[in-house]
Short mmCIF file of C-alpha atoms and ligand atoms in Angstrom, two decimals:
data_model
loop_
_atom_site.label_atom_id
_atom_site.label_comp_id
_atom_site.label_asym_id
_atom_site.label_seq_id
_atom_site.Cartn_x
_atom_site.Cartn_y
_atom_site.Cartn_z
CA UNK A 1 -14.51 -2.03 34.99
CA UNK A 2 -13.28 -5.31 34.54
CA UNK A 3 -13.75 -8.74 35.98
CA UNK A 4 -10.86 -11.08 36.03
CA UNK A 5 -12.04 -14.36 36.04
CA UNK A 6 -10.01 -17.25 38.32
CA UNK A 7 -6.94 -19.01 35.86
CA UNK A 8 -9.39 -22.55 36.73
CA UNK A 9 -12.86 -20.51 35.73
CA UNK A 10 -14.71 -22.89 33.60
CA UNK A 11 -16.56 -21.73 30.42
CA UNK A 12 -20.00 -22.14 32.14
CA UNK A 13 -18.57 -19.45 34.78
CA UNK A 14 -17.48 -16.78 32.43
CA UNK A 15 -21.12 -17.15 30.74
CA UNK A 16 -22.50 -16.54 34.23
CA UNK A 17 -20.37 -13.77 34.54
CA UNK A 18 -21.39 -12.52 31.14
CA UNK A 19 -25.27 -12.59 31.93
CA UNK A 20 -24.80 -11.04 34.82
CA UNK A 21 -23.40 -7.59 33.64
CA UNK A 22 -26.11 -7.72 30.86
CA UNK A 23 -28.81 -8.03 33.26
CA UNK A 24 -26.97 -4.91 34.95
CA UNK A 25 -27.72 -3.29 31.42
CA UNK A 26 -23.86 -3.50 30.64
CA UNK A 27 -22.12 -4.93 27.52
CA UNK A 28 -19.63 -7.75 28.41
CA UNK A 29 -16.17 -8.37 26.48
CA UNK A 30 -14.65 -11.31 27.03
CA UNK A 31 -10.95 -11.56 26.50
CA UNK A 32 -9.16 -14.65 26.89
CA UNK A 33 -5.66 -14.50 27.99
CA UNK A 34 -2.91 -16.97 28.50
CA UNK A 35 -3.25 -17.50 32.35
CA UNK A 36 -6.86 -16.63 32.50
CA UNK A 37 -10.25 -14.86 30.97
CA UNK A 38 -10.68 -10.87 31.63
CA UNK A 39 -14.09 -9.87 31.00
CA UNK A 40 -14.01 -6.15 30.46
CA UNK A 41 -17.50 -4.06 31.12
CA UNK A 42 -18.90 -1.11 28.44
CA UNK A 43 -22.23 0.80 28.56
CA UNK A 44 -21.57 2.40 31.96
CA UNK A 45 -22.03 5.92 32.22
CA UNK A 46 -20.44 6.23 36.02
CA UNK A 47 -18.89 4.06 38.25
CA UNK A 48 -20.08 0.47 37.38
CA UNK A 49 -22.69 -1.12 40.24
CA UNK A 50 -20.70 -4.21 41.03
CA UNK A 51 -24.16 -6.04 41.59
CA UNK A 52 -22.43 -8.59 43.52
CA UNK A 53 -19.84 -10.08 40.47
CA UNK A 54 -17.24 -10.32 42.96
CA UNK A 55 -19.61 -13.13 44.53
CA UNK A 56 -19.93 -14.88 41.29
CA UNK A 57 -18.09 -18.44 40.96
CA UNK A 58 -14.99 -18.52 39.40
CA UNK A 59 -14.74 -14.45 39.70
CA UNK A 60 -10.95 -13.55 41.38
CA UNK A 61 -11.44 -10.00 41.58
CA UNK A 62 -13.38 -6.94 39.86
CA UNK A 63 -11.26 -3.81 39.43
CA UNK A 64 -11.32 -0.28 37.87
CA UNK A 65 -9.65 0.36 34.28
CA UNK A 66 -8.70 3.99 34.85
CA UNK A 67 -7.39 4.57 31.50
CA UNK A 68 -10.28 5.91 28.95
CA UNK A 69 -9.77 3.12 26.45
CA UNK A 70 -10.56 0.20 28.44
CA UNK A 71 -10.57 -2.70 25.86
CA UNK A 72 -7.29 -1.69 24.10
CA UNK A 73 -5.56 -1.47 27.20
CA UNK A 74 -2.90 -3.45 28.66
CA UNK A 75 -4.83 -3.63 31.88
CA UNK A 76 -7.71 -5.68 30.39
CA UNK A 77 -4.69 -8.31 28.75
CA UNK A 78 -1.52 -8.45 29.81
CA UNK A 79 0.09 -10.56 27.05
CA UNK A 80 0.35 -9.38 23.27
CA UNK A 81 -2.56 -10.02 20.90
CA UNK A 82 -1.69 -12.24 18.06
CA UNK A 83 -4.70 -12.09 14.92
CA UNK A 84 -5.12 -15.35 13.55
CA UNK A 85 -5.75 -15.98 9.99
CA UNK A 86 -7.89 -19.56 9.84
CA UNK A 87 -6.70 -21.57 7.60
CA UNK A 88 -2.87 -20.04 7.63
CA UNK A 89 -0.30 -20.02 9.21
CA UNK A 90 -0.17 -16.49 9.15
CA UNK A 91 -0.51 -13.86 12.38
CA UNK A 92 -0.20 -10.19 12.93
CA UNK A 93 1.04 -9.76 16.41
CA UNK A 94 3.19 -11.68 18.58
CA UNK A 95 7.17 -13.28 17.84
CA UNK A 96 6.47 -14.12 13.95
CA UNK A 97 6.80 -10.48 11.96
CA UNK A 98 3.76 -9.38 9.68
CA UNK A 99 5.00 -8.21 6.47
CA UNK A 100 2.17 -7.02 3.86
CA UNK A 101 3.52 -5.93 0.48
CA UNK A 102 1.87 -4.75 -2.34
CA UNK A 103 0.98 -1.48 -4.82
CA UNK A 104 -0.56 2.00 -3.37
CA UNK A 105 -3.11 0.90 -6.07
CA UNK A 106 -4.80 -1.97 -8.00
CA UNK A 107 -4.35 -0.26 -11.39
CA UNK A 108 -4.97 -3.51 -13.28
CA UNK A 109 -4.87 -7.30 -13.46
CA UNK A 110 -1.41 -7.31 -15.29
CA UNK A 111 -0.43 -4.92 -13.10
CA UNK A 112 -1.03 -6.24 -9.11
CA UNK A 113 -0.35 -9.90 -10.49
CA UNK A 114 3.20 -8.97 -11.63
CA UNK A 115 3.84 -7.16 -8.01
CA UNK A 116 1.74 -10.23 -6.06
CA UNK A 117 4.05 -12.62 -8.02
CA UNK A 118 7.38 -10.78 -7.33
CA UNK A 119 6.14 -10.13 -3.18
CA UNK A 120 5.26 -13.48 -3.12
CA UNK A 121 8.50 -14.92 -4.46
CA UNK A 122 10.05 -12.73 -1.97
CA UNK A 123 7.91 -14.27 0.99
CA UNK A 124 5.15 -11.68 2.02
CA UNK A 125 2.05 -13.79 3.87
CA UNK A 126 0.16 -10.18 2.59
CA UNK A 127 -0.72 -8.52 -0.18
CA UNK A 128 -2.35 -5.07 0.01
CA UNK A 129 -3.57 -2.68 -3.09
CA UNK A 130 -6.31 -0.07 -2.61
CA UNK A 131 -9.77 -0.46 -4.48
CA UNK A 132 -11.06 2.57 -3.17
CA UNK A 133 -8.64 5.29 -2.68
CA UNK A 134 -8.65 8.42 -0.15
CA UNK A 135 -6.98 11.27 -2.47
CA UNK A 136 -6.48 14.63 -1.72
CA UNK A 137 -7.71 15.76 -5.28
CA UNK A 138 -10.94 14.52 -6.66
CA UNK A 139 -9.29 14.72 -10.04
CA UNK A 140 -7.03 12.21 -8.97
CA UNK A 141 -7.37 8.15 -9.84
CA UNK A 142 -10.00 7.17 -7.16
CA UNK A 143 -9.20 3.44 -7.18
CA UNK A 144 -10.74 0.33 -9.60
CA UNK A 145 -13.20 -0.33 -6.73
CA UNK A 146 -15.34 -3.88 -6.80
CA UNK A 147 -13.06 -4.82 -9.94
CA UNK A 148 -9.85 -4.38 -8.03
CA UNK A 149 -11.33 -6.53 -5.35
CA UNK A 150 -12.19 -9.09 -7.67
CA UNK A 151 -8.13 -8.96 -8.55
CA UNK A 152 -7.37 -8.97 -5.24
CA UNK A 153 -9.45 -12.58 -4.95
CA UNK A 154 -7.41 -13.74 -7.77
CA UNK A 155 -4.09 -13.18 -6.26
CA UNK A 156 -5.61 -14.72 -3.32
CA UNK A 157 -6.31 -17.36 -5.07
CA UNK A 158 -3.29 -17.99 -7.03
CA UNK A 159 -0.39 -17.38 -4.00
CA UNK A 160 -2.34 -17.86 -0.63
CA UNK A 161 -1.45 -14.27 0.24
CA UNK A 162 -4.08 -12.43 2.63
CA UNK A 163 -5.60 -9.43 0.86
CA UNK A 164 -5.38 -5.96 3.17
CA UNK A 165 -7.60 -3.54 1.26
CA UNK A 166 -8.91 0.02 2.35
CA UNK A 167 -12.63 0.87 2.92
CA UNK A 168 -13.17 4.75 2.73
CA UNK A 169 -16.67 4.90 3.88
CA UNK A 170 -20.13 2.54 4.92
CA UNK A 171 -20.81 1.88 1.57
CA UNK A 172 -17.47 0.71 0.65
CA UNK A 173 -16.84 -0.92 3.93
CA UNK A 174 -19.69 -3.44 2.71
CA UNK A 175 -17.51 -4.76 -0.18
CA UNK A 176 -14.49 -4.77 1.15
CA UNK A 177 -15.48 -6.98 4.14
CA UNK A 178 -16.79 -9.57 1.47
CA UNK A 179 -13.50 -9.79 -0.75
CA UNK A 180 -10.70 -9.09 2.02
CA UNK A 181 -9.52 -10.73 5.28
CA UNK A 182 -7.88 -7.09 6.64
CA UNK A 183 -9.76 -4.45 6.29
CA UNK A 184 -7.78 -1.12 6.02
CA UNK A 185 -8.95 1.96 7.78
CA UNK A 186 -6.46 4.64 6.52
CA UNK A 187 -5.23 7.50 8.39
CA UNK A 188 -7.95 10.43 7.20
CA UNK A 189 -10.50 8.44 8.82
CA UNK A 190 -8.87 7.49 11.93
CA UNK A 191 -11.61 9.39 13.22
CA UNK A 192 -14.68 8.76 11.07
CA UNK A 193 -16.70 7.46 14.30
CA UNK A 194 -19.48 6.13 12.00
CA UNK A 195 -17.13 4.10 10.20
CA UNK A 196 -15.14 2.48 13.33
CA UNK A 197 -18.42 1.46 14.73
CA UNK A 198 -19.35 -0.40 11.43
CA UNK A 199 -15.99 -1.76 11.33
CA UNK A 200 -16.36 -3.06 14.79
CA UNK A 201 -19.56 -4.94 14.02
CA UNK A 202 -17.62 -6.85 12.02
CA UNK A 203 -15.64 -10.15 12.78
CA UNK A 204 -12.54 -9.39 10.20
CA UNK A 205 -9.24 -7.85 11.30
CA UNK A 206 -9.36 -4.35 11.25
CA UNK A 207 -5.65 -2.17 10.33
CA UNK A 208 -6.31 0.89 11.84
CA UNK A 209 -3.95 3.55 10.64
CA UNK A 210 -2.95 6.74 13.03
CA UNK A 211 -4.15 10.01 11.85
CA UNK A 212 -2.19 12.62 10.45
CA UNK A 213 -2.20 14.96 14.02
CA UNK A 214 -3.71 12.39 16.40
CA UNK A 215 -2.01 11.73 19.77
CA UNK A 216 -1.28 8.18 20.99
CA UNK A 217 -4.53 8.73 22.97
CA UNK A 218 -6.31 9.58 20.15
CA UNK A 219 -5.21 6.65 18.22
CA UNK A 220 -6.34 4.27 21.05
CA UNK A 221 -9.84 5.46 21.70
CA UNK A 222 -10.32 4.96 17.59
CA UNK A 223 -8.83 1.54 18.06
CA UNK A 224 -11.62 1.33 21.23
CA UNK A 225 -14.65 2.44 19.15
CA UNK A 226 -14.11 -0.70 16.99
CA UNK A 227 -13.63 -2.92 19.74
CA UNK A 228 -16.33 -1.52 22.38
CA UNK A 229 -18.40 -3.08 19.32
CA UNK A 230 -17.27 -6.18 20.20
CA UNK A 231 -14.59 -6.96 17.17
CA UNK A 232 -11.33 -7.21 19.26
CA UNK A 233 -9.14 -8.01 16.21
CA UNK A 234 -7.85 -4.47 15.59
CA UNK A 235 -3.75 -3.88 14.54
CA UNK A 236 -2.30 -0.25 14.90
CA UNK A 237 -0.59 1.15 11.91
CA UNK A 238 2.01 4.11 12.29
CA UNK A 239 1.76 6.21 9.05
CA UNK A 240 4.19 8.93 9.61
CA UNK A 241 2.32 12.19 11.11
CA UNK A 242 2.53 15.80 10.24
CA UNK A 243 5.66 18.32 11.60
CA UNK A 244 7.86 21.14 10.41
CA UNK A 245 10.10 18.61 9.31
CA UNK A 246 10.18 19.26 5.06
CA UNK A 247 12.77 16.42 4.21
CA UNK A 248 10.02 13.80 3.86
CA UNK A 249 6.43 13.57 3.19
CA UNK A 250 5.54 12.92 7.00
CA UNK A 251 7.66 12.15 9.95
CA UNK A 252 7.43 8.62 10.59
CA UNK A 253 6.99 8.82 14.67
CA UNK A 254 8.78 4.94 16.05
CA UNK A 255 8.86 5.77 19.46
CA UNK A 256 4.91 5.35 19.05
CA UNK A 257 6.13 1.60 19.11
CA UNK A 258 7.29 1.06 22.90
CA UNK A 259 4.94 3.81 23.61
CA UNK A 260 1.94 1.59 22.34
CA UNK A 261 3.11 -1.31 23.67
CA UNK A 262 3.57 -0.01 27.23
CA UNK A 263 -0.04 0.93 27.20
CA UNK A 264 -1.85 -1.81 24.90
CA UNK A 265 -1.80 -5.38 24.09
CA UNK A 266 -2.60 -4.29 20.33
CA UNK A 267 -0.32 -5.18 17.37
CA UNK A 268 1.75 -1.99 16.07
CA UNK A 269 3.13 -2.12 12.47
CA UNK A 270 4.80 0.26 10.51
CA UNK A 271 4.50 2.19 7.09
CA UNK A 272 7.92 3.41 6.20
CA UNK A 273 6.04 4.19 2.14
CA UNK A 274 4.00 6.68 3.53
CA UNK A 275 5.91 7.44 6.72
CA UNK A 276 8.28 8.79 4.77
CA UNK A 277 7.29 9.33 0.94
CA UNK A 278 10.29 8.53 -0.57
CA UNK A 279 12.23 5.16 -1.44
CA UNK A 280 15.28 5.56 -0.48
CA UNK A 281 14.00 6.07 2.49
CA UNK A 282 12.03 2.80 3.23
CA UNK A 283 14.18 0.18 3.84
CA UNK A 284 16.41 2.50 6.21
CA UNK A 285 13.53 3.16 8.35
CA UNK A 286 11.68 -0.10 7.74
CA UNK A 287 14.75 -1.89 9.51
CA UNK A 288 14.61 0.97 12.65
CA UNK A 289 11.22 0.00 12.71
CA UNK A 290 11.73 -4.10 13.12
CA UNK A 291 14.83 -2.81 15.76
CA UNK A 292 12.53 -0.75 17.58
CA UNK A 293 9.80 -3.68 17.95
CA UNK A 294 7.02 -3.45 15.91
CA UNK A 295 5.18 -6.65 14.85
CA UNK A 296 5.84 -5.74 11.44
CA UNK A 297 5.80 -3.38 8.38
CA UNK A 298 3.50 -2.82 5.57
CA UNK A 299 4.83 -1.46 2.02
CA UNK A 300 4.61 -0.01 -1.42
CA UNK A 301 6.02 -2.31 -4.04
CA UNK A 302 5.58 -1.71 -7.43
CA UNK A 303 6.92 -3.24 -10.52
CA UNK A 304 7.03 0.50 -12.30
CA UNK A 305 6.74 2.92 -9.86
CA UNK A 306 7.41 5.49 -12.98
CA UNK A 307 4.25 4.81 -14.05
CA UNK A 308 2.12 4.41 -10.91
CA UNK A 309 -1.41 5.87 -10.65
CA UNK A 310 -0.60 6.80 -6.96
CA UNK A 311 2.44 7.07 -4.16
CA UNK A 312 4.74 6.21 -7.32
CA UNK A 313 7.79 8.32 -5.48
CA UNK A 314 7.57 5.69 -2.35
CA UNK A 315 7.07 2.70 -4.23
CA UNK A 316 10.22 0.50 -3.68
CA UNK A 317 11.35 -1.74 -6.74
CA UNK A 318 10.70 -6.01 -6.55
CA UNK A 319 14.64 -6.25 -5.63
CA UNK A 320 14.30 -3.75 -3.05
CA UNK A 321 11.21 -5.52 -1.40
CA UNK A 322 13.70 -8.58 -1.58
CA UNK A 323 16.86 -6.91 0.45
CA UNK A 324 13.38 -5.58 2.94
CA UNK A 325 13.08 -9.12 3.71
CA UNK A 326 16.57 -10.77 3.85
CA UNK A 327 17.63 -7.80 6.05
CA UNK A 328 13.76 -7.79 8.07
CA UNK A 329 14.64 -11.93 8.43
CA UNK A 330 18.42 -10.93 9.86
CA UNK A 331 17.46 -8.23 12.33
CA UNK A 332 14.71 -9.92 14.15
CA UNK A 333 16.28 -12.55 15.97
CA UNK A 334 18.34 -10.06 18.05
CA UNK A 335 14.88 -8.83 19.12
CA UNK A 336 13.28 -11.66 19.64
CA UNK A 337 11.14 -12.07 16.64
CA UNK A 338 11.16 -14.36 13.33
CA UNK A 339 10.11 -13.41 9.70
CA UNK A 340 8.63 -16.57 8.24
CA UNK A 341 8.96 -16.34 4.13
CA UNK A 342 5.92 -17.59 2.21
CA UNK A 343 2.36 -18.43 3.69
CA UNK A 344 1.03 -21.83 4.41
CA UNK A 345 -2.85 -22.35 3.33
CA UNK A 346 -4.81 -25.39 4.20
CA UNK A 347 -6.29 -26.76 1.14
CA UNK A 348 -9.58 -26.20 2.07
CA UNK A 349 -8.89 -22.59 2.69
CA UNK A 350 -8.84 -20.73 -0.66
C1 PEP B 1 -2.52 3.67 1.81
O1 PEP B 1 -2.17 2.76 2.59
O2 PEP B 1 -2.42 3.57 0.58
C2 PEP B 1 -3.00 4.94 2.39
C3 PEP B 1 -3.78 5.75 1.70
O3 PEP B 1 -2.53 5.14 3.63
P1 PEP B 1 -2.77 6.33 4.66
O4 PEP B 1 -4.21 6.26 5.07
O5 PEP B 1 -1.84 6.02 5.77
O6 PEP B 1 -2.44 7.61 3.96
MN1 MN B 2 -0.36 4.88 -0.91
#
């Protein structure tokens, strides 16, 4: 259910509002929009008991949400989501494009400050490097944990670049909501339920990546467990999924992109590293992905892919990451988007 509040509503309305679906046992959501305030309604198990809301001041109608994610839909908020980043002049969502640059892994401090310096130089508002790393083999480098996040701080520090990190479980979750301002929830634990809720009790952007064989459905009702929790800052991440296809390391599915935004107000950015697992591959599909609409891109730069630790073969090259950009900046004014270089940091924001 959902409550759509009058565009004139005042604030003391919506809170009426709000208390009244808690005292029907409900959990309210409000969403401010452009024209006017949606409150959206969780907890019910049937058809909500409208206990009079349509009564309420301020209240210009109640209606069903028929789709089963209720708080990702378009339904609840008709206009685009844009995440904020206080302090910046950064945003995920909306006209300006989100690019976030950076290694697979934090193998070391030489190491992510010579890629965060090169990104930076190149205009990224985001850096990204994994502390904790989801591998296939357990033999395989697991990540630098806390110690990478304490790098990650540093580069922070030094070129006002937001820091998108991956947590892998509860325990890591913890740490990386301290030390980052996105927290990354990669693609083999789309659907760790546990983990989504925990994410979603959390106030910090949350980049939820789509699974390896989840449907667009799927993909939503993840992005719902973390908001039904009340933390509505979640961006959508296309990863590439699994098919027949054996030219690449996953088929990078774009037409997600209209497909998401037909049905959800949610950011959508892309992965062309791991959408495709190769680099001569990236910057092909990273400008179809900026053509086809998506809010922006995240990639795999390193400085010596040769000698990565991890997702060396997708790791584009500094001057690469630089045509990304200068073609990224030239293709999204036909579609109605702008790619700001550099970030912009109050100086009371570190
Ligand atoms: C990553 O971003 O480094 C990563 C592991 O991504 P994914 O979860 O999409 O495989
Ligand atoms: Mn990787």
């Amino acid at each position: 259910m959902l409550v759509v509040m009058k565009a004139q509503a005042t604030p003391d309305q919506i809170r009426a509002v709000c208390e009244r679906i808690e005292q029907l046992g409900l959990r309210p959501h409000p969403l401010p929009g452009a024209q006017r305030t949606a409150i959206g309604i969780t907890g019910n198990k049937g058809e909500v008991e409208r206990g009079n809301l349509e009564e309420l001041d301020g209240v210009a109608e109640v209606i069903r949400v028929s789709k089963p994610y209720k708080l990702a839909s378009r339904d609840v908020k008709a206009e685009d989501s844009v995440i904020t980043f206080p302090g910046t002049d950064a945003t995920i969502g909306g006209v300006n494009l989100a690019v976030i640059a950076g290694p697979c892994s934090i193998e070391s401090a030489e190491q992510a400050f010579a890629i965060a310096e090169k990104v930076a130089a190149s205009g990224a508002q985001f850096f990204r490097g994994g502390a904790f790393k989801p591998r296939t083999s357990p033999y395989a480098f697991q990540g630098l944990g806390l110690e990478a996040l304490h790098i990650m701080a540093g580069i922070r520090k030094q070129t006002g670049m937001r820091i998108v990190t991956e947590a892998i479980d509860n325990e890591s979750l913890e740490q990386v909501a301290e030390w980052a301002d996105v927290i990354q929830i990669g693609a083999r634990n789309m659907q760790n339920f546990s983990l989504l809720k925990h994410a979603g009790r959390l106030r910090k952007p949350v980049l939820l990546k789509r699974g390896l064989s989840a449907t667009l459905e799927e993909f939503l009702m993840s992005a719902e467990y973390i908001m039904s929790e009340g933390n509505y800052q979640v961006i959508l991440c296309e990863r590439g999924i699994r098919t027949f296809s054996d030219h690449a390391r996953n088929t990078l599915d774009l037409s997600i992109i209209p497909a998401v935004q037909r049905l959800s107000h949610l950011p959508i950015l892309i992965d062309p590293s791991h959408g495709t697992g190769r680099r001569d591959s990236v910057l092909p599909m990273a400008r179809a992905a900026i053509a086809a609409g998506a809010h922006g891109l995240t990639v795999e730069v390193h400085h010596q892919p040769e000698k990565a630790l991890s997702d060396g073969p997708q790791s584009i090259y500094p001057t690469q990451f630089e045509q990304l950009m200068s073609e990224t900046e030239q293709i999204a004014p036909i579609v109605g988007r702008r790619l700001e270089r550099g970030i912009r940091v109050a100086a009371v924001a570190d």
